[in-house]
């Protein structure tokens, strides 16, 4: 695995993680279950 590929993977992982945190916040505030 080369460095640039790893860096791109890391950024993609961070975006996915932020998205899931956002979904959890929406889920908690609305008290509904959100299924993606």
PDB file of C-alpha atoms in Angstrom:
ATOM      1  CA  UNK A   1       0.000   0.000   0.000  1.00  0.00           C
ATOM      2  CA  UNK A   2       1.535   3.296  -0.975  1.00  0.00           C
ATOM      3  CA  UNK A   3       1.351   6.474   1.064  1.00  0.00           C
ATOM      4  CA  UNK A   4      -1.085   8.405  -1.120  1.00  0.00           C
ATOM      5  CA  UNK A   5      -3.501   5.515  -1.265  1.00  0.00           C
ATOM      6  CA  UNK A   6      -3.351   5.220   2.520  1.00  0.00           C
ATOM      7  CA  UNK A   7      -3.931   8.956   2.935  1.00  0.00           C
ATOM      8  CA  UNK A   8      -6.977   8.834   0.677  1.00  0.00           C
ATOM      9  CA  UNK A   9      -8.302   5.862   2.636  1.00  0.00           C
ATOM     10  CA  UNK A  10      -7.810   7.720   5.909  1.00  0.00           C
ATOM     11  CA  UNK A  11      -9.683  10.786   4.636  1.00  0.00           C
ATOM     12  CA  UNK A  12     -12.521   8.596   3.374  1.00  0.00           C
ATOM     13  CA  UNK A  13     -12.689   6.849   6.738  1.00  0.00           C
ATOM     14  CA  UNK A  14     -12.826  10.191   8.567  1.00  0.00           C
ATOM     15  CA  UNK A  15     -15.671  11.398   6.343  1.00  0.00           C
ATOM     16  CA  UNK A  16     -17.589   8.179   6.933  1.00  0.00           C
ATOM     17  CA  UNK A  17     -17.017   8.480  10.667  1.00  0.00           C
ATOM     18  CA  UNK A  18     -18.223  12.097  10.735  1.00  0.00           C
ATOM     19  CA  UNK A  19     -21.294  11.100   8.718  1.00  0.00           C
ATOM     20  CA  UNK A  20     -22.177   8.303  11.133  1.00  0.00           C
ATOM     21  CA  UNK A  21     -21.747  10.680  14.083  1.00  0.00           C
ATOM     22  CA  UNK A  22     -24.087  13.156  12.377  1.00  0.00           C
ATOM     23  CA  UNK A  23     -26.671  10.407  11.843  1.00  0.00           C
ATOM     24  CA  UNK A  24     -26.403   9.474  15.524  1.00  0.00           C
ATOM     25  CA  UNK A  25     -26.984  13.093  16.577  1.00  0.00           C
ATOM     26  CA  UNK A  26     -30.042  13.345  14.310  1.00  0.00           C
ATOM     27  CA  UNK A  27     -31.220   9.988  15.620  1.00  0.00           C
ATOM     28  CA  UNK A  28     -30.865  11.108  19.244  1.00  0.00           C
ATOM     29  CA  UNK A  29     -32.514  14.493  18.746  1.00  0.00           C
ATOM     30  CA  UNK A  30     -35.529  13.150  16.857  1.00  0.00           C
ATOM     31  CA  UNK A  31     -35.831   9.927  18.852  1.00  0.00           C
ATOM     32  CA  UNK A  32     -36.369   7.998  15.624  1.00  0.00           C
ATOM     33  CA  UNK A  33     -34.422   5.078  14.278  1.00  0.00           C
ATOM     34  CA  UNK A  34     -32.661   5.977  11.052  1.00  0.00           C
ATOM     35  CA  UNK A  35     -31.667   3.074   8.816  1.00  0.00           C
ATOM     36  CA  UNK A  36     -29.243   3.706   5.987  1.00  0.00           C
TER      37      UNK A  36
END
